[in-house]
Amino acid sequence: MRRWFALVLWILPASAFAQAAMPADYQAVLTALGKQGDFKENVLRVNIPRNDLHVVVDGVATPTPFGFGGWLALTKGTGGMDVMMGDLVLTEDEVNPVMSALVTSGLDVTALHNHFFFDTPRIYYMHVHGHGSAAELAAKVKPALGLIGINSTAARRGGPSAPPSGPPANGREITGPLDGAALARIVGYQGEQNGAVYKITIGRPDIALNDKGAAINSRMGLNTWAAFYGNNTDAVIAGDVAMLDYEVTPVLKALRANGIDVVAIHHHMTGTDPTVFFLHYWGKGSAQKLATAFRAALDRTGARPKATAAQR
């Protein structure tokens, strides 16, 4: 039996071990918060999607994976201390109650901003940060998470809810084929299909960020991304570009030259060295034209595909 078991271990591919088992303390976090998540690259990622919202952006009814999936991420730092970062998706009336719950619990709010123009309802994004054991961080963040979506949830169940800010917006849905493989070829990176959305996420391993001994990688929030929704001829794009200070203006020029709207420029994290800036953008058009515009901006950063980097 022992020889057979050893043989099985020997013939299993390395990928079978790449997806590490969920650590017990991280499984306890998911259980305590009542959320789903995964553990990869030494990071627990907790999913907090706003499936209760129906957001219309500039006349387009956008699905949740397009940019309304909140998250928390935990990873180990020095001495087993955990570092937590996250991005919470909030409506206007949720912003200050959630902020108060976070800071009262001893967590940091490091940024608050928009990702879109002309969105109904208005959506804001709150970045959270903390240190401690996994159990401590889960206990600290849980009260704030309990305030997210309670009005829409109560309304669905026929219970009391806050007064509506206005009538729900009607937006057009975009159907039809979207060639994700073609978009990946243009951008130079593979993406993932999530329902009607094709999303490409690109890390910045060239930027060495560290917090209490923990490496801040793509899964912790140091990334550039583009989300595509629609079809090959009629699509929208939204996303985020992570930049060093000297990359900001070249990225701006590339996006504007390609007809992409810049929505916000800001930080997500505080106390980092170097300082990382994040730019949010939005555009409409054919999917390949939008991918080409995103690639033009990407090529002005350290995240440009290796083939491009070698040519420069």
PDB file of C-alpha atoms in Angstrom:
ATOM      1  CA  MET A   1       0.000   0.000   0.000  1.00  0.00           C
ATOM      2  CA  ARG A   2       2.818   2.419   0.890  1.00  0.00           C
ATOM      3  CA  ARG A   3       4.582   1.784  -2.444  1.00  0.00           C
ATOM      4  CA  TRP A   4       1.305   2.343  -4.330  1.00  0.00           C
ATOM      5  CA  PHE A   5       0.708   5.626  -2.463  1.00  0.00           C
ATOM      6  CA  ALA A   6       4.240   6.815  -3.188  1.00  0.00           C
ATOM      7  CA  LEU A   7       3.773   5.981  -6.886  1.00  0.00           C
ATOM      8  CA  VAL A   8       0.552   7.998  -6.999  1.00  0.00           C
ATOM      9  CA  LEU A   9       2.319  10.986  -5.451  1.00  0.00           C
ATOM     10  CA  TRP A  10       5.141  10.692  -7.966  1.00  0.00           C
ATOM     11  CA  ILE A  11       2.910  10.632 -11.057  1.00  0.00           C
ATOM     12  CA  LEU A  12       0.560  13.415  -9.979  1.00  0.00           C
ATOM     13  CA  PRO A  13       1.253  16.643 -11.863  1.00  0.00           C
ATOM     14  CA  ALA A  14       2.718  19.614 -10.002  1.00  0.00           C
ATOM     15  CA  SER A  15      -0.511  21.504 -10.640  1.00  0.00           C
ATOM     16  CA  ALA A  16      -2.267  19.120  -8.290  1.00  0.00           C
ATOM     17  CA  PHE A  17      -0.264  20.652  -5.447  1.00  0.00           C
ATOM     18  CA  ALA A  18      -0.279  24.246  -6.736  1.00  0.00           C
ATOM     19  CA  GLN A  19      -3.814  24.737  -5.446  1.00  0.00           C
ATOM     20  CA  ALA A  20      -2.968  24.538  -1.771  1.00  0.00           C
ATOM     21  CA  ALA A  21      -5.508  23.270   0.699  1.00  0.00           C
ATOM     22  CA  MET A  22      -7.440  25.961   2.546  1.00  0.00           C
ATOM     23  CA  PRO A  23      -5.665  26.663   5.868  1.00  0.00           C
ATOM     24  CA  ALA A  24      -7.855  25.999   8.869  1.00  0.00           C
ATOM     25  CA  ASP A  25      -7.751  29.579  10.123  1.00  0.00           C
ATOM     26  CA  TYR A  26      -8.822  30.868   6.709  1.00  0.00           C
ATOM     27  CA  GLN A  27     -11.656  28.362   6.467  1.00  0.00           C
ATOM     28  CA  ALA A  28     -12.758  29.677   9.858  1.00  0.00           C
ATOM     29  CA  VAL A  29     -12.801  33.207   8.383  1.00  0.00           C
ATOM     30  CA  LEU A  30     -15.140  32.113   5.589  1.00  0.00           C
ATOM     31  CA  THR A  31     -17.368  30.326   8.082  1.00  0.00           C
ATOM     32  CA  ALA A  32     -17.470  33.284  10.470  1.00  0.00           C
ATOM     33  CA  LEU A  33     -18.327  35.722   7.681  1.00  0.00           C
ATOM     34  CA  GLY A  34     -20.718  33.376   5.888  1.00  0.00           C
ATOM     35  CA  LYS A  35     -18.903  33.985   2.600  1.00  0.00           C
ATOM     36  CA  GLN A  36     -17.273  31.974  -0.149  1.00  0.00           C
ATOM     37  CA  GLY A  37     -13.693  32.343  -1.274  1.00  0.00           C
ATOM     38  CA  ASP A  38     -10.531  30.575  -2.391  1.00  0.00           C
ATOM     39  CA  PHE A  39      -6.898  30.221  -1.360  1.00  0.00           C
ATOM     40  CA  LYS A  40      -4.210  30.681  -4.010  1.00  0.00           C
ATOM     41  CA  GLU A  41      -0.732  32.214  -4.065  1.00  0.00           C
ATOM     42  CA  ASN A  42      -0.758  32.304  -0.243  1.00  0.00           C
ATOM     43  CA  VAL A  43      -3.781  34.621  -0.260  1.00  0.00           C
ATOM     44  CA  LEU A  44      -7.312  34.014   0.988  1.00  0.00           C
ATOM     45  CA  ARG A  45      -9.739  35.868  -1.244  1.00  0.00           C
ATOM     46  CA  VAL A  46     -13.229  36.421   0.199  1.00  0.00           C
ATOM     47  CA  ASN A  47     -15.968  37.193  -2.322  1.00  0.00           C
ATOM     48  CA  ILE A  48     -18.533  39.901  -1.502  1.00  0.00           C
ATOM     49  CA  PRO A  49     -20.509  40.334  -4.756  1.00  0.00           C
ATOM     50  CA  ARG A  50     -23.367  42.848  -4.884  1.00  0.00           C
ATOM     51  CA  ASN A  51     -25.846  40.542  -6.558  1.00  0.00           C
ATOM     52  CA  ASP A  52     -28.604  42.548  -4.897  1.00  0.00           C
ATOM     53  CA  LEU A  53     -27.860  45.574  -7.080  1.00  0.00           C
ATOM     54  CA  HIS A  54     -28.938  46.251 -10.643  1.00  0.00           C
ATOM     55  CA  VAL A  55     -26.621  48.994 -11.859  1.00  0.00           C
ATOM     56  CA  VAL A  56     -27.127  50.955 -15.071  1.00  0.00           C
ATOM     57  CA  VAL A  57     -24.045  52.772 -16.351  1.00  0.00           C
ATOM     58  CA  ASP A  58     -24.495  55.350 -19.084  1.00  0.00           C
ATOM     59  CA  GLY A  59     -27.662  53.611 -20.265  1.00  0.00           C
ATOM     60  CA  VAL A  60     -26.240  50.073 -20.151  1.00  0.00           C
ATOM     61  CA  ALA A  61     -27.558  47.473 -17.686  1.00  0.00           C
ATOM     62  CA  THR A  62     -24.299  46.012 -16.375  1.00  0.00           C
ATOM     63  CA  PRO A  63     -23.978  42.573 -14.723  1.00  0.00           C
ATOM     64  CA  THR A  64     -22.388  42.118 -11.301  1.00  0.00           C
ATOM     65  CA  PRO A  65     -19.039  40.674 -12.559  1.00  0.00           C
ATOM     66  CA  PHE A  66     -18.513  43.813 -14.658  1.00  0.00           C
ATOM     67  CA  GLY A  67     -17.313  45.743 -11.612  1.00  0.00           C
ATOM     68  CA  PHE A  68     -19.556  45.197  -8.608  1.00  0.00           C
ATOM     69  CA  GLY A  69     -17.853  42.305  -6.873  1.00  0.00           C
ATOM     70  CA  GLY A  70     -16.453  43.419  -3.518  1.00  0.00           C
ATOM     71  CA  TRP A  71     -13.719  41.419  -1.854  1.00  0.00           C
ATOM     72  CA  LEU A  72     -11.406  40.950   1.111  1.00  0.00           C
ATOM     73  CA  ALA A  73      -7.947  39.377   0.949  1.00  0.00           C
ATOM     74  CA  LEU A  74      -5.768  37.991   3.748  1.00  0.00           C
ATOM     75  CA  THR A  75      -2.158  36.823   3.677  1.00  0.00           C
ATOM     76  CA  LYS A  76       0.497  36.023   6.262  1.00  0.00           C
ATOM     77  CA  GLY A  77       3.062  38.589   7.334  1.00  0.00           C
ATOM     78  CA  THR A  78       5.918  38.456   9.814  1.00  0.00           C
ATOM     79  CA  GLY A  79       5.444  36.136  12.778  1.00  0.00           C
ATOM     80  CA  GLY A  80       2.193  34.723  11.447  1.00  0.00           C
ATOM     81  CA  MET A  81       0.412  38.089  11.600  1.00  0.00           C
ATOM     82  CA  ASP A  82      -2.199  38.470   8.891  1.00  0.00           C
ATOM     83  CA  VAL A  83      -2.510  41.477   6.619  1.00  0.00           C
ATOM     84  CA  MET A  84      -5.999  42.212   5.295  1.00  0.00           C
ATOM     85  CA  MET A  85      -6.904  44.446   2.371  1.00  0.00           C
ATOM     86  CA  GLY A  86     -10.200  44.776   0.581  1.00  0.00           C
ATOM     87  CA  ASP A  87     -12.569  46.755  -1.584  1.00  0.00           C
ATOM     88  CA  LEU A  88     -16.219  47.038  -0.545  1.00  0.00           C
ATOM     89  CA  VAL A  89     -18.912  47.974  -3.074  1.00  0.00           C
ATOM     90  CA  LEU A  90     -21.427  50.337  -1.471  1.00  0.00           C
ATOM     91  CA  THR A  91     -24.450  52.445  -2.257  1.00  0.00           C
ATOM     92  CA  GLU A  92     -24.505  56.072  -1.109  1.00  0.00           C
ATOM     93  CA  ASP A  93     -26.570  55.362   1.993  1.00  0.00           C
ATOM     94  CA  GLU A  94     -24.234  52.547   3.053  1.00  0.00           C
ATOM     95  CA  VAL A  95     -20.978  54.513   2.922  1.00  0.00           C
ATOM     96  CA  ASN A  96     -20.925  56.225   6.310  1.00  0.00           C
ATOM     97  CA  PRO A  97     -22.530  53.447   8.404  1.00  0.00           C
ATOM     98  CA  VAL A  98     -20.014  50.947   6.981  1.00  0.00           C
ATOM     99  CA  MET A  99     -17.127  53.376   7.503  1.00  0.00           C
ATOM    100  CA  SER A 100     -18.119  53.934  11.130  1.00  0.00           C
ATOM    101  CA  ALA A 101     -18.345  50.192  11.739  1.00  0.00           C
ATOM    102  CA  LEU A 102     -14.876  49.635  10.270  1.00  0.00           C
ATOM    103  CA  VAL A 103     -13.047  52.361  12.179  1.00  0.00           C
ATOM    104  CA  THR A 104     -14.895  51.566  15.418  1.00  0.00           C
ATOM    105  CA  SER A 105     -13.633  47.987  15.112  1.00  0.00           C
ATOM    106  CA  GLY A 106     -10.045  49.178  14.712  1.00  0.00           C
ATOM    107  CA  LEU A 107      -9.675  48.782  10.940  1.00  0.00           C
ATOM    108  CA  ASP A 108      -8.362  51.421   8.529  1.00  0.00           C
ATOM    109  CA  VAL A 109     -10.332  52.936   5.672  1.00  0.00           C
ATOM    110  CA  THR A 110      -7.663  53.877   3.130  1.00  0.00           C
ATOM    111  CA  ALA A 111      -9.757  55.162   0.220  1.00  0.00           C
ATOM    112  CA  LEU A 112     -13.287  56.019  -0.869  1.00  0.00           C
ATOM    113  CA  HIS A 113     -14.131  56.813  -4.468  1.00  0.00           C
ATOM    114  CA  ASN A 114     -16.193  56.178  -7.579  1.00  0.00           C
ATOM    115  CA  HIS A 115     -15.428  53.840 -10.474  1.00  0.00           C
ATOM    116  CA  PHE A 116     -18.119  55.107 -12.853  1.00  0.00           C
ATOM    117  CA  PHE A 117     -19.863  58.206 -14.131  1.00  0.00           C
ATOM    118  CA  PHE A 118     -23.601  58.227 -14.927  1.00  0.00           C
ATOM    119  CA  ASP A 119     -24.316  55.149 -12.775  1.00  0.00           C
ATOM    120  CA  THR A 120     -27.716  54.472 -11.223  1.00  0.00           C
ATOM    121  CA  PRO A 121     -27.738  53.841  -8.337  1.00  0.00           C
ATOM    122  CA  ARG A 122     -24.568  55.725  -7.455  1.00  0.00           C
ATOM    123  CA  ILE A 123     -21.905  53.231  -6.378  1.00  0.00           C
ATOM    124  CA  TYR A 124     -18.856  53.892  -4.228  1.00  0.00           C
ATOM    125  CA  TYR A 125     -15.824  51.780  -3.409  1.00  0.00           C
ATOM    126  CA  MET A 126     -14.268  51.676   0.055  1.00  0.00           C
ATOM    127  CA  HIS A 127     -10.823  50.213   0.647  1.00  0.00           C
ATOM    128  CA  VAL A 128     -10.149  48.581   3.994  1.00  0.00           C
ATOM    129  CA  HIS A 129      -6.894  47.554   5.671  1.00  0.00           C
ATOM    130  CA  GLY A 130      -5.919  45.849   8.915  1.00  0.00           C
ATOM    131  CA  HIS A 131      -3.416  43.706  10.821  1.00  0.00           C
ATOM    132  CA  GLY A 132      -3.960  40.903  13.318  1.00  0.00           C
ATOM    133  CA  SER A 133      -4.791  37.228  13.428  1.00  0.00           C
ATOM    134  CA  ALA A 134      -7.218  35.891  10.840  1.00  0.00           C
ATOM    135  CA  ALA A 135      -9.856  35.374  13.529  1.00  0.00           C
ATOM    136  CA  GLU A 136      -9.388  38.903  14.879  1.00  0.00           C
ATOM    137  CA  LEU A 137      -9.696  40.466  11.443  1.00  0.00           C
ATOM    138  CA  ALA A 138     -12.832  38.469  10.659  1.00  0.00           C
ATOM    139  CA  ALA A 139     -14.402  39.611  13.925  1.00  0.00           C
ATOM    140  CA  LYS A 140     -13.491  43.234  13.209  1.00  0.00           C
ATOM    141  CA  VAL A 141     -14.849  43.341   9.667  1.00  0.00           C
ATOM    142  CA  LYS A 142     -18.017  41.309  10.235  1.00  0.00           C
ATOM    143  CA  PRO A 143     -20.143  44.156  11.679  1.00  0.00           C
ATOM    144  CA  ALA A 144     -19.425  46.306   8.622  1.00  0.00           C
ATOM    145  CA  LEU A 145     -20.274  43.496   6.212  1.00  0.00           C
ATOM    146  CA  GLY A 146     -23.558  43.045   8.038  1.00  0.00           C
ATOM    147  CA  LEU A 147     -24.586  46.531   6.972  1.00  0.00           C
ATOM    148  CA  ILE A 148     -24.068  45.900   3.259  1.00  0.00           C
ATOM    149  CA  GLY A 149     -27.177  45.132   1.248  1.00  0.00           C
ATOM    150  CA  ILE A 150     -29.559  45.054   4.211  1.00  0.00           C
ATOM    151  CA  ASN A 151     -32.002  47.499   2.637  1.00  0.00           C
ATOM    152  CA  SER A 152     -32.250  45.655  -0.671  1.00  0.00           C
ATOM    153  CA  THR A 153     -32.380  42.305   1.127  1.00  0.00           C
ATOM    154  CA  ALA A 154     -35.217  43.469   3.367  1.00  0.00           C
ATOM    155  CA  ALA A 155     -37.094  44.821   0.377  1.00  0.00           C
ATOM    156  CA  ARG A 156     -36.818  41.475  -1.424  1.00  0.00           C
ATOM    157  CA  ARG A 157     -38.217  39.711   1.636  1.00  0.00           C
ATOM    158  CA  GLY A 158     -41.095  42.147   1.977  1.00  0.00           C
ATOM    159  CA  GLY A 159     -39.652  43.762   5.104  1.00  0.00           C
ATOM    160  CA  PRO A 160     -38.860  47.374   5.908  1.00  0.00           C
ATOM    161  CA  SER A 161     -36.306  49.223   3.830  1.00  0.00           C
ATOM    162  CA  ALA A 162     -34.893  52.701   3.502  1.00  0.00           C
ATOM    163  CA  PRO A 163     -36.802  55.094   1.262  1.00  0.00           C
ATOM    164  CA  PRO A 164     -35.754  54.555  -2.362  1.00  0.00           C
ATOM    165  CA  SER A 165     -33.472  57.235  -3.780  1.00  0.00           C
ATOM    166  CA  GLY A 166     -35.541  57.239  -6.972  1.00  0.00           C
ATOM    167  CA  PRO A 167     -37.175  54.938  -9.468  1.00  0.00           C
ATOM    168  CA  PRO A 168     -35.004  52.079 -10.730  1.00  0.00           C
ATOM    169  CA  ALA A 169     -33.187  52.918 -13.928  1.00  0.00           C
ATOM    170  CA  ASN A 170     -33.881  50.988 -17.082  1.00  0.00           C
ATOM    171  CA  GLY A 171     -30.830  50.153 -19.142  1.00  0.00           C
ATOM    172  CA  ARG A 172     -30.313  48.156 -22.255  1.00  0.00           C
ATOM    173  CA  GLU A 173     -28.848  44.689 -22.043  1.00  0.00           C
ATOM    174  CA  ILE A 174     -26.310  43.718 -24.679  1.00  0.00           C
ATOM    175  CA  THR A 175     -26.455  40.178 -25.998  1.00  0.00           C
ATOM    176  CA  GLY A 176     -24.549  38.292 -28.649  1.00  0.00           C
ATOM    177  CA  PRO A 177     -21.169  36.592 -29.025  1.00  0.00           C
ATOM    178  CA  LEU A 178     -18.071  38.096 -27.410  1.00  0.00           C
ATOM    179  CA  ASP A 179     -14.792  36.583 -28.627  1.00  0.00           C
ATOM    180  CA  GLY A 180     -12.687  36.492 -25.481  1.00  0.00           C
ATOM    181  CA  ALA A 181      -9.807  34.725 -27.230  1.00  0.00           C
ATOM    182  CA  ALA A 182      -9.525  37.595 -29.715  1.00  0.00           C
ATOM    183  CA  LEU A 183      -9.487  40.112 -26.869  1.00  0.00           C
ATOM    184  CA  ALA A 184      -6.756  38.141 -25.092  1.00  0.00           C
ATOM    185  CA  ARG A 185      -4.610  38.148 -28.238  1.00  0.00           C
ATOM    186  CA  ILE A 186      -4.874  41.921 -28.508  1.00  0.00           C
ATOM    187  CA  VAL A 187      -4.166  42.593 -24.833  1.00  0.00           C
ATOM    188  CA  GLY A 188      -1.424  39.981 -24.543  1.00  0.00           C
ATOM    189  CA  TYR A 189      -2.891  38.263 -21.480  1.00  0.00           C
ATOM    190  CA  GLN A 190      -5.517  35.580 -20.989  1.00  0.00           C
ATOM    191  CA  GLY A 191      -8.743  36.401 -19.166  1.00  0.00           C
ATOM    192  CA  GLU A 192     -11.650  34.572 -17.580  1.00  0.00           C
ATOM    193  CA  GLN A 193     -15.276  34.350 -18.637  1.00  0.00           C
ATOM    194  CA  ASN A 194     -17.742  35.005 -15.809  1.00  0.00           C
ATOM    195  CA  GLY A 195     -21.275  34.921 -17.154  1.00  0.00           C
ATOM    196  CA  ALA A 196     -21.563  37.617 -19.807  1.00  0.00           C
ATOM    197  CA  VAL A 197     -18.315  39.328 -18.728  1.00  0.00           C
ATOM    198  CA  TYR A 198     -14.798  38.611 -19.993  1.00  0.00           C
ATOM    199  CA  LYS A 199     -12.226  39.940 -17.513  1.00  0.00           C
ATOM    200  CA  ILE A 200      -8.458  40.196 -17.845  1.00  0.00           C
ATOM    201  CA  THR A 201      -6.482  40.738 -14.631  1.00  0.00           C
ATOM    202  CA  ILE A 202      -2.772  41.585 -14.792  1.00  0.00           C
ATOM    203  CA  GLY A 203      -0.437  41.745 -11.812  1.00  0.00           C
ATOM    204  CA  ARG A 204       2.409  44.188 -11.216  1.00  0.00           C
ATOM    205  CA  PRO A 205       5.235  41.909 -10.007  1.00  0.00           C
ATOM    206  CA  ASP A 206       7.652  44.653 -11.069  1.00  0.00           C
ATOM    207  CA  ILE A 207       6.376  46.724  -8.111  1.00  0.00           C
ATOM    208  CA  ALA A 208       7.683  45.215  -4.874  1.00  0.00           C
ATOM    209  CA  LEU A 209       5.159  46.135  -2.181  1.00  0.00           C
ATOM    210  CA  ASN A 210       5.459  44.730   1.324  1.00  0.00           C
ATOM    211  CA  ASP A 211       3.286  45.181   4.406  1.00  0.00           C
ATOM    212  CA  LYS A 212       4.478  43.783   7.744  1.00  0.00           C
ATOM    213  CA  GLY A 213       6.498  41.181   5.867  1.00  0.00           C
ATOM    214  CA  ALA A 214       3.614  40.196   3.573  1.00  0.00           C
ATOM    215  CA  ALA A 215       4.043  40.448  -0.183  1.00  0.00           C
ATOM    216  CA  ILE A 216       1.256  42.539  -1.702  1.00  0.00           C
ATOM    217  CA  ASN A 217       0.536  40.758  -4.970  1.00  0.00           C
ATOM    218  CA  SER A 218      -2.222  40.798  -7.555  1.00  0.00           C
ATOM    219  CA  ARG A 219      -4.672  38.886  -5.364  1.00  0.00           C
ATOM    220  CA  MET A 220      -4.120  41.438  -2.592  1.00  0.00           C
ATOM    221  CA  GLY A 221      -5.184  44.222  -4.956  1.00  0.00           C
ATOM    222  CA  LEU A 222      -2.016  45.262  -6.803  1.00  0.00           C
ATOM    223  CA  ASN A 223      -3.247  44.727 -10.347  1.00  0.00           C
ATOM    224  CA  THR A 224      -4.502  46.200 -13.588  1.00  0.00           C
ATOM    225  CA  TRP A 225      -7.723  44.844 -15.066  1.00  0.00           C
ATOM    226  CA  ALA A 226     -10.200  45.212 -17.892  1.00  0.00           C
ATOM    227  CA  ALA A 227     -13.774  43.916 -17.963  1.00  0.00           C
ATOM    228  CA  PHE A 228     -15.623  43.543 -21.266  1.00  0.00           C
ATOM    229  CA  TYR A 229     -19.392  43.171 -21.593  1.00  0.00           C
ATOM    230  CA  GLY A 230     -21.496  42.991 -24.743  1.00  0.00           C
ATOM    231  CA  ASN A 231     -20.755  41.484 -28.121  1.00  0.00           C
ATOM    232  CA  ASN A 232     -18.061  41.806 -30.742  1.00  0.00           C
ATOM    233  CA  THR A 233     -19.556  44.904 -32.377  1.00  0.00           C
ATOM    234  CA  ASP A 234     -21.341  46.534 -29.436  1.00  0.00           C
ATOM    235  CA  ALA A 235     -19.491  46.387 -26.127  1.00  0.00           C
ATOM    236  CA  VAL A 236     -18.447  48.351 -23.067  1.00  0.00           C
ATOM    237  CA  ILE A 237     -15.221  48.249 -21.099  1.00  0.00           C
ATOM    238  CA  ALA A 238     -14.370  49.302 -17.553  1.00  0.00           C
ATOM    239  CA  GLY A 239     -11.339  48.715 -15.425  1.00  0.00           C
ATOM    240  CA  ASP A 240      -8.424  49.885 -13.396  1.00  0.00           C
ATOM    241  CA  VAL A 241      -4.786  50.627 -14.240  1.00  0.00           C
ATOM    242  CA  ALA A 242      -2.174  50.351 -11.466  1.00  0.00           C
ATOM    243  CA  MET A 243       0.599  52.886 -12.081  1.00  0.00           C
ATOM    244  CA  LEU A 244       3.770  54.344 -10.679  1.00  0.00           C
ATOM    245  CA  ASP A 245       3.899  58.141 -10.653  1.00  0.00           C
ATOM    246  CA  TYR A 246       5.808  58.507 -13.917  1.00  0.00           C
ATOM    247  CA  GLU A 247       3.336  56.217 -15.719  1.00  0.00           C
ATOM    248  CA  VAL A 248       0.236  58.299 -14.958  1.00  0.00           C
ATOM    249  CA  THR A 249       0.456  60.895 -17.743  1.00  0.00           C
ATOM    250  CA  PRO A 250       1.468  58.437 -20.507  1.00  0.00           C
ATOM    251  CA  VAL A 251      -1.485  56.203 -19.554  1.00  0.00           C
ATOM    252  CA  LEU A 252      -3.845  59.183 -19.568  1.00  0.00           C
ATOM    253  CA  LYS A 253      -2.655  60.221 -23.014  1.00  0.00           C
ATOM    254  CA  ALA A 254      -3.037  56.700 -24.398  1.00  0.00           C
ATOM    255  CA  LEU A 255      -6.588  56.292 -23.104  1.00  0.00           C
ATOM    256  CA  ARG A 256      -7.802  59.700 -24.244  1.00  0.00           C
ATOM    257  CA  ALA A 257      -6.156  59.321 -27.662  1.00  0.00           C
ATOM    258  CA  ASN A 258      -8.175  56.119 -28.097  1.00  0.00           C
ATOM    259  CA  GLY A 259     -11.488  57.633 -27.017  1.00  0.00           C
ATOM    260  CA  ILE A 260     -11.642  56.065 -23.549  1.00  0.00           C
ATOM    261  CA  ASP A 261     -13.126  58.132 -20.710  1.00  0.00           C
ATOM    262  CA  VAL A 262     -11.058  58.543 -17.554  1.00  0.00           C
ATOM    263  CA  VAL A 263     -13.342  58.321 -14.518  1.00  0.00           C
ATOM    264  CA  ALA A 264     -11.025  58.585 -11.496  1.00  0.00           C
ATOM    265  CA  ILE A 265      -7.357  58.724 -10.443  1.00  0.00           C
ATOM    266  CA  HIS A 266      -6.497  57.944  -6.825  1.00  0.00           C
ATOM    267  CA  HIS A 267      -4.709  55.652  -4.390  1.00  0.00           C
ATOM    268  CA  HIS A 268      -6.111  52.460  -2.883  1.00  0.00           C
ATOM    269  CA  MET A 269      -3.463  51.857  -0.215  1.00  0.00           C
ATOM    270  CA  THR A 270      -1.714  54.172   2.226  1.00  0.00           C
ATOM    271  CA  GLY A 271       1.882  54.100   3.436  1.00  0.00           C
ATOM    272  CA  THR A 272       3.239  52.186   0.446  1.00  0.00           C
ATOM    273  CA  ASP A 273       6.732  52.679  -0.969  1.00  0.00           C
ATOM    274  CA  PRO A 274       6.598  53.317  -3.834  1.00  0.00           C
ATOM    275  CA  THR A 275       3.222  55.052  -4.012  1.00  0.00           C
ATOM    276  CA  VAL A 276       0.886  53.302  -6.444  1.00  0.00           C
ATOM    277  CA  PHE A 277      -1.838  55.208  -8.265  1.00  0.00           C
ATOM    278  CA  PHE A 278      -4.969  53.644  -9.737  1.00  0.00           C
ATOM    279  CA  LEU A 279      -6.890  54.960 -12.726  1.00  0.00           C
ATOM    280  CA  HIS A 280     -10.447  53.901 -13.558  1.00  0.00           C
ATOM    281  CA  TYR A 281     -11.820  54.160 -17.069  1.00  0.00           C
ATOM    282  CA  TRP A 282     -14.923  53.474 -19.184  1.00  0.00           C
ATOM    283  CA  GLY A 283     -15.557  53.137 -22.901  1.00  0.00           C
ATOM    284  CA  LYS A 284     -18.046  52.035 -25.547  1.00  0.00           C
ATOM    285  CA  GLY A 285     -17.509  50.608 -29.013  1.00  0.00           C
ATOM    286  CA  SER A 286     -16.540  47.415 -30.759  1.00  0.00           C
ATOM    287  CA  ALA A 287     -14.860  44.929 -28.437  1.00  0.00           C
ATOM    288  CA  GLN A 288     -11.623  44.797 -30.431  1.00  0.00           C
ATOM    289  CA  LYS A 289     -11.376  48.590 -30.563  1.00  0.00           C
ATOM    290  CA  LEU A 290     -11.801  48.743 -26.779  1.00  0.00           C
ATOM    291  CA  ALA A 291      -9.174  46.032 -26.268  1.00  0.00           C
ATOM    292  CA  THR A 292      -6.765  47.927 -28.517  1.00  0.00           C
ATOM    293  CA  ALA A 293      -7.300  51.085 -26.466  1.00  0.00           C
ATOM    294  CA  PHE A 294      -6.654  49.212 -23.212  1.00  0.00           C
ATOM    295  CA  ARG A 295      -3.517  47.643 -24.683  1.00  0.00           C
ATOM    296  CA  ALA A 296      -2.233  51.096 -25.644  1.00  0.00           C
ATOM    297  CA  ALA A 297      -2.484  52.177 -21.999  1.00  0.00           C
ATOM    298  CA  LEU A 298      -1.062  48.886 -20.719  1.00  0.00           C
ATOM    299  CA  ASP A 299       2.013  49.317 -22.891  1.00  0.00           C
ATOM    300  CA  ARG A 300       2.820  52.552 -21.030  1.00  0.00           C
ATOM    301  CA  THR A 301       3.263  50.618 -17.779  1.00  0.00           C
ATOM    302  CA  GLY A 302       5.511  47.942 -16.360  1.00  0.00           C
ATOM    303  CA  ALA A 303       2.674  45.473 -16.877  1.00  0.00           C
ATOM    304  CA  ARG A 304       3.039  45.515 -20.652  1.00  0.00           C
ATOM    305  CA  PRO A 305       3.435  42.024 -22.166  1.00  0.00           C
ATOM    306  CA  LYS A 306       6.996  40.736 -22.247  1.00  0.00           C
ATOM    307  CA  ALA A 307       7.193  40.814 -26.041  1.00  0.00           C
ATOM    308  CA  THR A 308       6.419  44.535 -25.985  1.00  0.00           C
ATOM    309  CA  ALA A 309       8.849  45.167 -23.149  1.00  0.00           C
ATOM    310  CA  ALA A 310      11.641  43.434 -25.085  1.00  0.00           C
ATOM    311  CA  GLN A 311      11.049  45.676 -28.079  1.00  0.00           C
ATOM    312  CA  ARG A 312      11.521  48.880 -26.064  1.00  0.00           C
TER     313      ARG A 312
END
